[in-house]
């Protein structure tokens, strides 16, 4: 159902002088505009409630009308009549023949500026669900003087519904439910109805119990993309049950319906049937998460603040023989880490059994899908999964951990649309194809020495891909490695790349030089602790390549924005021979055609017995390096192999 407002013009509010005018336009100019609501409230989805207030704005070709912007209208009862102590009039339309009306709920004084409505969600226990239900309405091309105008309100935020069951699939009241990693402030653009979050996503919002549905809980949150580390936590009998929702996008106007079965003792996995928390509403776009979460027997575990790693590519049908997940090498999980196994069943006429590292879990009949969450416990090196029953397929196996287990995490997956894989509206300095906001957990892993993998569409040219202003691939100068088979560009994270992302507000901005390309997926492999990559500027070997033989090539190095006078650029090398040297020139210089080009780093003779050479950075050199086009520097030399290049911070740091 929709929330509909009817505009009416009340003749009784006309000034006496106006009635004497012959011109119809003058006659309607002073009419006060009142509102009536036919159906729907933002809380019950059936009717507006007493003392509800909305803000209404008049919009013309010239923009919002100053004296008819965010005008407060209030309903005193549930009749649906909205009145104002200072109603807008048709005179505000000036010479316009038609106007647009923009409405917003809830009304907030001084909340509209420059055509945007600013709001902050209430948090904490007892926060009003209704007051957080931001709604928007727009009616265009309304003829001035119209007697009735229908203004339909739609929900602009996201309702999250959680239904909690016990192991017998009975609704379970008396729980406490919350969701983390939320923005609580945002703006609503009155011109087009778009919502944009502001501030950091670090707040926790509590769910309210639904008095109409036993075991039902609900809250309203900001729209957002899938967010690493986002968790719904259910607390029951002083035990926390974390339900990860990091893989779900929260779309504006949607209602996300989740279910969970709390079954910590029996070792039986059951799902339960989702119960609607509210009546079906047309202006909420429902998204039912049918699988839900199922908690197996075992030690307590933690999900919040952990990173998810995918242990299964594709899907696998379970057999009597064990299937192993988690090849961590000499790495190990923490006992409080959690495995997440998503399954489907082709035949659920009878109970079935999954065995996980020697422990059996019963999948009850008529349950065709589910997600089993279990603590790592003693299974810190991986798990073995099997089943004697046919038709059980694992579609996903994840592990949530903060341990460095050497596996990639997915930072972003695009759909090929404009700004989400292909060129969007941004064209300066380079056409933008994706913006990826890093969570706090991802930021902690986004450090020099980590490996960045960018997957392109088949046939795309990796040489055109950029991170901000930085080039990511140049085969002749040993920058990045591109695999034609997987269409994957691999780069070791450098200090310059980390600075670029930090300077952009911890947002990775991918763009392109020329030609149209499509970016499909971006992964990050945490840095290995086998080698020191502090303030790394280049290390081709870390990308999977080899040390650079300076007799056959040179190296393109991106200069970090944090470079300062007093710093040192240190080049670590191997296999130096007599006559070995190193130097640095501008990245746009071709030494074959301009061998006498100015040296940004003066030629340094390299000792055969040594392992590194230092270039001191003074004020003049620092200014010159930071002023290079795209901050690109070429390291050139002879008779040695370069292993890595790092920045050593000076005393001024």
C-alpha positions as CSV (number, residue, x, y, z in Angstrom):
1,X,0.0,0.0,0.0
2,X,1.1,3.5,-0.6
3,X,1.0,6.7,1.5
4,X,-1.2,9.2,-0.4
5,X,-1.7,12.9,0.4
6,X,-4.5,14.9,-1.3
7,X,-4.0,18.6,-1.8
8,X,-7.1,20.8,-1.4
9,X,-7.6,24.5,-1.8
10,X,-9.7,26.0,1.0
11,X,-11.7,28.9,-0.2
12,X,-12.5,30.0,3.3
13,X,-8.9,31.1,3.7
14,X,-9.1,33.6,0.8
15,X,-8.7,37.2,1.7
16,X,-11.8,39.3,1.1
17,X,-9.9,41.6,-1.3
18,X,-9.0,38.7,-3.5
19,X,-12.6,37.8,-4.2
20,X,-13.0,41.1,-5.8
21,X,-10.4,40.5,-8.4
22,X,-11.4,39.6,-11.9
23,X,-8.3,37.8,-12.8
24,X,-8.5,34.0,-11.9
25,X,-4.8,33.8,-11.2
26,X,-5.0,36.6,-8.7
27,X,-8.0,35.0,-7.2
28,X,-6.2,31.8,-6.4
29,X,-2.9,33.4,-5.4
30,X,-3.8,33.8,-1.7
31,X,-5.4,30.5,-1.2
32,X,-3.9,28.5,1.6
33,X,-3.1,24.9,0.7
34,X,-4.2,22.2,3.0
35,X,-3.4,18.4,3.0
36,X,-5.4,15.3,3.7
37,X,-4.1,11.8,4.0
38,X,-6.2,9.0,2.6
39,X,-4.2,6.0,4.0
40,X,-1.0,4.8,5.5
41,X,1.4,5.7,8.2
42,X,5.1,5.4,8.4
43,X,4.9,3.1,11.4
44,X,1.8,1.0,11.1
45,X,1.5,1.3,7.3
46,X,-2.2,1.9,7.7
47,X,-2.8,5.6,8.7
48,X,-1.0,8.7,9.8
49,X,-0.9,9.1,13.5
50,X,-1.9,12.1,15.6
51,X,0.6,14.9,15.7
52,X,2.5,13.6,12.7
53,X,4.2,16.5,10.8
54,X,5.4,16.7,7.2
55,X,7.4,19.3,5.4
56,X,6.2,20.4,1.9
57,X,8.2,22.4,-0.6
58,X,7.2,24.1,-3.8
59,X,9.5,23.8,-6.8
60,X,9.6,25.7,-10.1
61,X,11.9,25.9,-13.0
62,X,13.9,28.5,-11.0
63,X,14.3,26.1,-8.1
64,X,12.8,25.9,-4.7
65,X,10.5,28.8,-3.7
66,X,12.1,30.4,-0.7
67,X,8.9,31.2,1.2
68,X,7.3,27.9,0.3
69,X,10.2,25.5,1.3
70,X,9.9,23.0,4.1
71,X,6.5,24.3,5.2
72,X,5.3,22.4,8.3
73,X,1.9,20.7,8.1
74,X,0.5,18.7,11.1
75,X,-2.4,16.3,11.6
76,X,-4.1,16.6,15.0
77,X,-5.8,13.3,14.8
78,X,-6.1,10.2,12.6
79,X,-8.6,11.8,10.2
80,X,-5.8,12.5,7.8
81,X,-6.3,16.3,7.6
82,X,-3.1,18.2,7.6
83,X,-3.1,21.9,8.4
84,X,-0.5,24.6,8.9
85,X,-0.3,27.7,11.1
86,X,1.5,29.4,8.1
87,X,0.3,27.6,5.0
88,X,1.9,28.1,1.6
89,X,-0.3,29.8,-1.0
90,X,-0.5,29.6,-4.8
91,X,0.9,33.2,-4.9
92,X,4.3,31.7,-4.1
93,X,4.3,30.3,-7.6
94,X,4.8,33.7,-9.2
95,X,4.3,33.6,-12.9
96,X,4.7,29.9,-13.2
97,X,1.8,28.0,-14.7
98,X,2.9,24.6,-13.2
99,X,4.9,23.7,-10.1
100,X,6.3,20.6,-8.5
101,X,5.6,19.6,-4.9
102,X,8.2,17.8,-2.8
103,X,7.2,16.3,0.6
104,X,9.2,14.8,3.3
105,X,8.5,13.0,6.6
106,X,9.3,13.6,9.4
107,X,9.2,17.4,9.5
108,X,12.3,19.0,11.0
109,X,12.7,22.8,11.3
110,X,15.8,24.2,9.5
111,X,16.5,20.7,8.1
112,X,16.3,21.8,4.4
113,X,19.2,23.8,2.8
114,X,20.3,24.0,-0.8
115,X,17.5,21.6,-1.8
116,X,18.6,18.8,0.6
117,X,16.9,17.5,3.8
118,X,19.4,16.6,6.5
119,X,18.5,14.0,9.1
120,X,19.9,11.9,11.9
121,X,18.6,8.5,13.0
122,X,17.7,8.0,16.6
123,X,19.8,5.3,18.3
124,X,19.6,3.4,21.6
125,X,16.9,1.5,23.3
126,X,13.5,3.1,23.1
127,X,14.3,5.0,19.9
128,X,11.2,5.7,17.8
129,X,11.0,3.5,14.7
130,X,8.4,5.9,13.2
131,X,10.7,8.9,13.6
132,X,13.5,7.1,11.7
133,X,11.2,6.2,8.8
134,X,12.2,8.9,6.3
135,X,9.7,9.2,3.5
136,X,9.7,11.3,0.3
137,X,7.0,12.4,-2.1
138,X,7.2,14.1,-5.5
139,X,4.4,15.4,-7.8
140,X,5.5,17.2,-10.9
141,X,3.8,19.5,-13.4
142,X,0.9,20.5,-11.1
143,X,-1.3,23.2,-12.6
144,X,-1.4,26.3,-10.4
145,X,-4.8,26.5,-8.9
146,X,-5.5,22.7,-9.0
147,X,-8.1,21.7,-6.5
148,X,-6.7,18.2,-5.7
149,X,-3.2,16.9,-6.0
150,X,-2.2,13.3,-5.1
151,X,1.1,13.2,-3.3
152,X,2.4,9.6,-2.8
153,X,5.0,9.0,-0.1
154,X,7.6,6.2,-0.4
155,X,10.1,4.9,2.1
156,X,13.7,6.0,1.4
157,X,15.6,4.1,4.1
158,X,15.7,0.3,4.8
159,X,13.6,-1.7,7.2
160,X,15.5,-4.7,8.6
161,X,13.3,-7.5,10.1
162,X,14.7,-10.4,12.1
163,X,12.6,-13.4,13.1
164,X,14.1,-15.5,15.8
165,X,13.2,-19.2,16.5
166,X,14.2,-21.9,18.9
167,X,15.3,-25.4,17.9
168,X,11.7,-26.5,17.6
169,X,10.9,-23.6,15.2
170,X,8.8,-21.8,17.7
171,X,9.1,-17.9,17.7
172,X,11.4,-16.8,20.4
173,X,10.5,-13.5,22.2
174,X,12.7,-11.8,24.9
175,X,15.8,-11.5,22.8
176,X,17.9,-8.3,22.2
177,X,18.9,-7.6,18.6
178,X,21.3,-5.0,17.2
179,X,23.2,-4.2,14.0
180,X,26.7,-2.6,13.8
181,X,28.6,-0.6,11.2
182,X,25.8,1.8,10.5
183,X,25.7,5.4,9.4
184,X,23.2,7.4,11.4
185,X,23.1,10.7,9.4
186,X,22.4,11.5,5.8
187,X,20.7,13.8,3.3
188,X,17.7,13.4,1.1
189,X,17.9,15.3,-2.2
190,X,14.4,16.9,-2.6
191,X,14.9,17.3,-6.3
192,X,15.3,13.6,-7.2
193,X,14.7,11.7,-4.0
194,X,18.2,10.2,-3.7
195,X,19.6,9.5,-0.2
196,X,23.3,9.9,0.7
197,X,24.8,8.8,3.9
198,X,27.2,11.2,5.8
199,X,29.7,10.5,8.5
200,X,31.4,7.2,9.3
201,X,29.6,3.8,9.4
202,X,30.5,3.0,13.0
203,X,27.2,3.2,14.9
204,X,25.2,0.4,16.4
205,X,21.4,0.4,16.1
206,X,19.0,-1.6,18.3
207,X,16.0,-3.4,17.0
208,X,12.6,-2.9,18.5
209,X,10.3,-5.9,19.4
210,X,7.3,-6.2,17.1
211,X,4.3,-6.4,19.5
212,X,2.2,-8.0,16.7
213,X,4.6,-10.8,15.9
214,X,6.1,-13.1,18.6
215,X,9.9,-13.3,18.2
216,X,9.9,-10.5,15.6
217,X,12.3,-7.6,15.7
218,X,12.8,-4.7,13.4
219,X,14.8,-1.5,12.8
220,X,15.3,1.1,10.1
221,X,18.8,1.8,8.8
222,X,20.5,3.8,6.0
223,X,20.9,2.4,2.5
224,X,24.4,1.0,1.9
225,X,26.4,-1.3,-0.2
226,X,27.7,-4.7,1.1
227,X,29.8,-3.8,4.1
228,X,32.7,-5.9,5.4
229,X,32.2,-6.7,9.1
230,X,28.5,-5.8,9.3
231,X,26.8,-8.1,11.8
232,X,23.3,-8.6,13.3
233,X,23.8,-9.8,16.8
234,X,21.1,-11.6,18.8
235,X,21.5,-11.8,22.5
236,X,19.4,-14.5,24.3
237,X,20.0,-15.8,27.9
238,X,23.2,-13.7,28.0
239,X,24.6,-15.5,25.0
240,X,25.5,-13.6,21.8
241,X,24.6,-15.1,18.4
242,X,26.3,-13.1,15.6
243,X,24.7,-13.2,12.2
244,X,27.0,-11.8,9.4
245,X,25.2,-9.6,6.8
246,X,28.3,-8.2,5.1
247,X,27.4,-9.8,1.8
248,X,24.0,-8.0,1.4
249,X,23.3,-4.6,-0.2
250,X,20.7,-2.6,1.7
251,X,18.8,-0.8,-1.1
252,X,16.7,2.3,-0.5
253,X,13.1,1.5,0.1
254,X,13.7,-2.2,0.7
255,X,12.6,-4.4,3.6
256,X,15.2,-7.1,4.4
257,X,13.6,-10.1,6.1
258,X,16.0,-12.5,7.9
259,X,15.4,-15.5,10.1
260,X,17.6,-17.3,12.6
261,X,17.3,-20.5,14.6
262,X,19.1,-20.6,18.0
263,X,20.1,-24.1,18.5
264,X,23.2,-24.2,20.6
265,X,22.9,-27.4,22.5
266,X,21.4,-30.3,20.5
267,X,23.7,-30.1,17.4
268,X,20.6,-30.2,15.2
269,X,20.5,-27.6,12.5
270,X,17.0,-26.3,11.8
271,X,15.9,-23.2,10.0
272,X,12.3,-22.3,10.5
273,X,9.8,-20.5,8.4
274,X,10.0,-16.7,8.0
275,X,7.2,-14.8,9.6
276,X,6.3,-11.4,8.3
277,X,7.1,-8.7,10.9
278,X,4.6,-6.3,9.4
279,X,1.8,-6.3,6.9
280,X,2.8,-6.5,3.3
281,X,3.4,-3.0,2.0
282,X,3.7,-2.0,-1.6
283,X,6.2,0.8,-1.0
284,X,8.7,-1.5,0.8
285,X,10.4,-3.8,-1.7
286,X,10.7,-7.0,0.2
287,X,13.9,-9.1,0.1
288,X,13.5,-12.5,1.9
289,X,16.7,-14.1,2.9
290,X,15.3,-17.6,3.0
291,X,18.4,-19.5,4.2
292,X,18.7,-17.8,7.6
293,X,21.4,-18.7,10.1
294,X,21.6,-22.0,12.0
295,X,23.9,-22.3,15.1
296,X,25.5,-25.6,15.7
297,X,26.8,-27.0,19.0
298,X,30.2,-25.8,20.0
299,X,32.2,-23.1,21.7
300,X,31.3,-19.4,21.4
301,X,32.6,-17.4,18.5
302,X,32.9,-13.9,17.2
303,X,32.1,-12.4,13.9
304,X,32.0,-8.6,14.4
305,X,35.2,-6.9,13.3
306,X,36.5,-10.0,11.5
307,X,37.3,-10.4,7.8
308,X,35.5,-13.0,5.7
309,X,37.6,-15.3,3.4
310,X,36.0,-17.5,0.8
311,X,37.2,-21.1,1.0
312,X,35.1,-22.5,-1.8
313,X,35.0,-21.4,-5.4
314,X,31.8,-22.5,-7.2
315,X,30.0,-25.3,-5.4
316,X,30.5,-28.9,-4.4
317,X,28.1,-31.8,-3.8
318,X,29.0,-33.6,-0.6
319,X,30.0,-37.3,-0.6
320,X,30.9,-39.9,2.0
321,X,34.5,-39.0,1.5
322,X,35.7,-35.8,3.3
323,X,36.0,-32.6,1.4
324,X,38.7,-30.4,3.0
325,X,38.3,-26.6,3.3
326,X,41.1,-24.3,4.5
327,X,44.6,-24.7,3.1
328,X,46.3,-22.2,5.3
329,X,49.8,-23.7,5.1
330,X,51.5,-23.0,8.4
331,X,48.9,-20.3,9.3
332,X,46.2,-21.0,11.9
333,X,42.9,-19.6,12.9
334,X,41.8,-18.5,16.4
335,X,39.5,-20.7,18.3
336,X,36.8,-18.0,18.3
337,X,36.8,-17.6,14.5
338,X,33.8,-19.0,12.7
339,X,33.1,-21.2,9.7
340,X,30.0,-20.4,7.6
341,X,28.7,-23.2,5.4
342,X,25.8,-22.5,3.0
343,X,24.0,-25.5,1.7
344,X,21.1,-26.5,-0.6
345,X,19.2,-29.8,-0.8
346,X,17.5,-31.2,-3.9
347,X,15.4,-33.6,-1.9
348,X,14.3,-32.6,1.6
349,X,11.6,-35.2,2.2
350,X,13.6,-36.7,5.0
351,X,16.1,-35.6,7.6
352,X,19.7,-35.5,6.4
353,X,23.1,-35.4,8.2
354,X,26.2,-33.3,7.6
355,X,29.4,-34.4,9.3
356,X,31.9,-31.6,10.0
357,X,35.3,-32.7,11.4
358,X,33.8,-35.6,13.1
359,X,30.7,-33.9,14.5
360,X,27.3,-34.6,13.0
361,X,24.5,-32.0,12.4
362,X,21.0,-33.0,11.4
363,X,19.2,-31.1,8.6
364,X,15.5,-31.4,9.3
365,X,13.2,-32.5,6.5
366,X,11.4,-29.9,4.3
367,X,14.4,-27.5,4.8
368,X,15.9,-27.0,1.3
369,X,18.6,-24.4,2.2
370,X,20.4,-23.1,5.2
371,X,23.6,-21.6,6.6
372,X,25.4,-23.4,9.4
373,X,27.7,-21.3,11.7
374,X,30.2,-23.1,13.9
375,X,33.1,-22.0,16.0
376,X,36.6,-22.9,14.7
377,X,37.4,-24.4,18.1
378,X,40.1,-27.0,17.6
379,X,39.7,-26.9,13.8
380,X,42.2,-24.0,13.3
381,X,43.8,-25.6,10.2
382,X,40.6,-26.1,8.3
383,X,37.6,-28.4,8.3
384,X,36.5,-31.7,6.7
385,X,32.9,-32.0,5.5
386,X,31.1,-35.1,4.3
387,X,27.6,-36.6,4.1
388,X,26.2,-40.1,3.6
389,X,23.0,-38.5,2.2
390,X,22.7,-37.6,-1.5
391,X,21.7,-34.2,-2.9
392,X,23.4,-31.9,-0.4
393,X,25.5,-29.2,-2.1
394,X,27.7,-26.6,-0.4
395,X,27.4,-23.3,-2.3
396,X,29.7,-21.3,0.0
397,X,32.2,-21.9,2.7
398,X,33.6,-18.9,4.5
399,X,35.8,-18.3,7.4
400,X,35.6,-15.1,9.5
401,X,39.0,-14.3,11.1
402,X,41.5,-11.5,11.7
403,X,44.4,-13.9,11.4
404,X,46.6,-13.5,8.3
405,X,45.9,-16.9,6.6
406,X,47.2,-15.8,3.2
407,X,43.9,-16.0,1.4
408,X,42.4,-13.2,-0.7
409,X,39.4,-11.1,0.5
410,X,37.0,-9.6,-2.0
411,X,36.9,-5.8,-1.7
412,X,34.4,-5.3,-4.5
413,X,32.4,-6.9,-7.2
414,X,31.0,-4.9,-10.1
415,X,28.0,-5.4,-12.3
416,X,29.4,-3.7,-15.3
417,X,27.1,-0.7,-15.0
418,X,28.2,2.9,-15.2
419,X,30.3,3.8,-12.2
420,X,30.2,0.1,-11.1
421,X,32.6,-1.5,-13.5
422,X,32.5,0.8,-16.5
423,X,32.9,4.6,-17.0
424,X,30.5,6.7,-15.0
425,X,29.9,10.4,-14.9
426,X,33.3,11.4,-13.5
427,X,35.8,12.4,-16.2
428,X,38.4,14.5,-14.3
429,X,41.3,13.7,-14.2
430,X,40.4,10.2,-15.5
431,X,37.1,8.6,-16.3
432,X,36.0,6.8,-13.1
433,X,34.9,3.2,-13.4
434,X,34.5,2.3,-9.7
435,X,34.7,3.8,-6.2
436,X,35.4,1.3,-3.4
437,X,35.0,2.5,0.2
438,X,37.3,0.5,2.6
439,X,35.9,-0.6,5.9
440,X,38.0,-0.2,9.0
441,X,39.0,-3.8,8.9
442,X,40.0,-3.5,5.3
443,X,42.0,-0.4,6.0
444,X,44.0,-2.3,8.5
445,X,45.0,-4.8,5.8
446,X,45.5,-2.1,3.1
447,X,49.2,-1.7,3.8
448,X,52.5,-1.8,1.7
449,X,53.4,-5.3,0.8
450,X,49.8,-6.6,0.5
451,X,48.8,-7.8,-3.0
452,X,46.1,-6.2,-5.0
453,X,44.3,-8.2,-7.7
454,X,42.1,-6.5,-10.3
455,X,40.1,-8.7,-12.6
456,X,39.2,-7.2,-16.0
457,X,36.7,-8.3,-18.6
458,X,38.0,-10.6,-21.3
459,X,40.2,-8.8,-23.9
460,X,40.6,-5.6,-21.8
461,X,43.9,-3.7,-21.8
462,X,45.4,-3.6,-18.3
463,X,47.6,-0.7,-19.2
464,X,44.7,1.8,-19.1
465,X,43.7,1.0,-15.5
466,X,44.6,3.6,-12.8
467,X,44.2,3.9,-9.1
468,X,43.5,7.5,-8.6
469,X,46.3,9.3,-10.4
470,X,48.6,6.3,-10.4
471,X,49.3,4.0,-13.3
472,X,49.0,0.3,-12.3
473,X,50.6,-1.5,-15.2
474,X,53.6,-0.9,-17.5
475,X,55.2,-4.1,-18.6
476,X,58.4,-2.5,-20.1
477,X,59.1,-0.9,-16.8
478,X,58.3,-3.7,-14.5
479,X,55.1,-2.3,-12.9
480,X,52.5,-4.8,-12.2
481,X,51.9,-8.3,-13.7
482,X,49.0,-9.2,-16.0
483,X,47.8,-12.7,-16.5
484,X,46.0,-13.1,-19.9
485,X,44.4,-16.4,-18.9
486,X,42.6,-15.0,-15.8
487,X,42.5,-11.4,-17.0
488,X,44.0,-10.5,-13.6
489,X,46.3,-7.5,-13.0
490,X,48.5,-8.1,-9.9
491,X,50.2,-5.2,-8.0
492,X,52.0,-5.2,-4.7
493,X,50.6,-2.3,-2.6
494,X,53.1,0.5,-2.4
495,X,53.3,3.5,-0.1
496,X,52.2,5.7,-3.0
497,X,49.0,3.6,-3.5
498,X,48.2,3.6,0.2
499,X,48.7,7.4,0.3
500,X,46.5,7.9,-2.7
501,X,43.6,5.9,-1.1
502,X,44.1,7.6,2.3
503,X,44.1,11.1,0.6
504,X,40.8,10.2,-1.0
505,X,39.1,9.4,2.3
506,X,39.9,5.7,2.3
507,X,38.1,5.3,-1.0
508,X,39.8,3.4,-3.9
509,X,39.0,5.3,-7.1
510,X,39.7,3.3,-10.2
511,X,39.8,5.1,-13.5
512,X,41.1,4.6,-17.1
513,X,43.5,6.4,-19.4
514,X,42.0,5.7,-22.8
515,X,39.8,3.1,-24.4
516,X,36.8,1.6,-22.6
517,X,37.5,-1.2,-20.2
518,X,35.4,-3.1,-17.6
519,X,36.6,-3.9,-14.1
520,X,34.8,-6.9,-12.6
521,X,36.4,-7.7,-9.3
522,X,39.0,-6.4,-6.9
523,X,40.7,-8.7,-4.3
524,X,43.3,-8.1,-1.6
525,X,45.8,-10.6,-0.2
526,X,47.1,-9.5,3.2
527,X,50.9,-8.8,3.3
528,X,53.2,-11.7,4.2
529,X,55.2,-11.5,7.4
530,X,58.1,-13.3,5.7
531,X,59.8,-10.0,4.6
532,X,59.9,-6.4,5.7
533,X,57.8,-4.3,3.3
534,X,57.7,-1.1,5.5
535,X,57.0,2.0,3.3
536,X,57.5,-0.2,0.2
537,X,57.8,1.7,-3.2
538,X,58.3,-1.4,-5.5
539,X,58.9,-5.1,-5.2
540,X,58.2,-7.0,-8.4
541,X,59.0,-10.3,-6.8
542,X,56.2,-9.9,-4.2
543,X,53.8,-9.7,-7.2
544,X,54.9,-13.0,-8.4
545,X,57.6,-11.7,-10.8
546,X,61.4,-11.6,-10.4
547,X,64.0,-9.2,-9.4
548,X,64.6,-6.6,-12.1
549,X,67.8,-7.0,-14.1
550,X,68.9,-3.4,-14.7
551,X,70.9,-4.4,-17.7
552,X,67.7,-5.3,-19.5
553,X,65.0,-3.0,-18.1
554,X,64.1,-0.3,-15.7
555,X,61.5,0.3,-13.0
556,X,58.6,2.7,-12.8
557,X,58.1,3.9,-9.2
558,X,55.2,6.0,-8.0
559,X,56.2,8.7,-5.5
560,X,54.0,8.8,-2.4
561,X,52.3,12.1,-1.4
562,X,53.8,11.8,2.1
563,X,57.4,12.2,0.8
564,X,59.3,14.8,2.8
565,X,62.7,16.4,2.9
566,X,65.0,14.3,5.0
567,X,63.6,11.0,3.7
568,X,65.8,8.4,2.0
569,X,64.9,6.2,-1.1
570,X,66.6,2.9,-0.4
571,X,67.2,0.4,-3.2
572,X,68.0,-3.1,-2.2
573,X,69.9,-5.1,-4.8
574,X,71.6,-8.4,-5.6
575,X,74.3,-9.7,-8.0
576,X,76.1,-6.4,-8.5
577,X,79.0,-6.4,-10.8
578,X,81.8,-3.9,-11.6
579,X,80.5,-0.7,-13.0
580,X,77.0,-1.1,-11.5
581,X,75.1,2.1,-10.9
582,X,71.6,3.5,-10.3
583,X,69.9,6.8,-11.1
584,X,66.4,8.3,-11.4
585,X,64.7,10.2,-14.2
586,X,61.2,11.6,-14.8
587,X,58.6,8.9,-15.7
588,X,57.8,10.6,-19.1
589,X,61.4,10.5,-20.3
590,X,62.7,8.1,-23.0
591,X,66.4,7.7,-22.2
592,X,67.0,6.2,-25.7
593,X,66.0,9.4,-27.4
594,X,67.0,11.9,-24.6
595,X,70.0,10.3,-22.9
596,X,71.0,13.6,-21.4
597,X,67.7,14.2,-19.7
598,X,68.0,15.8,-16.2
599,X,68.5,13.2,-13.4
600,X,65.9,13.5,-10.6
601,X,68.2,11.2,-8.5
602,X,71.8,11.7,-9.4
603,X,73.8,8.7,-10.5
604,X,75.1,6.6,-7.6
605,X,77.9,4.0,-8.0
606,X,76.9,0.6,-6.5
607,X,79.3,-1.4,-4.4
608,X,79.8,-5.0,-5.4
609,X,80.0,-6.1,-1.8
610,X,77.0,-4.1,-0.6
611,X,73.2,-4.8,-0.6
612,X,71.6,-1.4,-0.8
613,X,72.1,2.1,-2.0
614,X,70.5,5.3,-0.5
615,X,69.3,8.4,-2.3
616,X,69.0,11.3,0.2
617,X,65.9,13.5,-0.4
618,X,66.5,17.2,0.3
619,X,63.9,20.0,-0.1
620,X,64.7,20.7,-3.8
621,X,64.6,17.0,-4.7
622,X,61.4,16.4,-2.7
623,X,59.6,19.3,-4.5
624,X,60.8,18.0,-7.9
625,X,59.7,14.4,-7.3
626,X,56.2,15.5,-6.0
627,X,55.9,17.7,-9.1
628,X,56.5,14.9,-11.6
629,X,53.6,14.0,-14.0
630,X,51.5,11.4,-12.1
631,X,54.4,11.4,-9.6
632,X,56.1,8.7,-11.8
633,X,59.9,8.2,-11.4
634,X,62.0,5.8,-13.5
635,X,64.9,4.0,-11.7
636,X,67.5,3.2,-14.3
637,X,70.9,1.4,-14.0
638,X,73.3,-1.3,-15.1
639,X,75.0,-4.5,-13.8
640,X,72.8,-5.4,-10.9
641,X,69.4,-6.8,-10.0
642,X,67.0,-4.7,-8.0
643,X,65.0,-6.6,-5.4
644,X,62.9,-3.9,-3.7
645,X,62.7,-0.1,-3.2
646,X,61.6,1.4,0.1
647,X,61.3,4.8,1.7
648,X,63.2,5.3,4.9
649,X,61.7,8.1,7.0
650,X,64.0,10.9,8.0
651,X,64.4,12.7,11.3
652,X,61.8,15.3,10.2
653,X,59.0,12.7,10.1
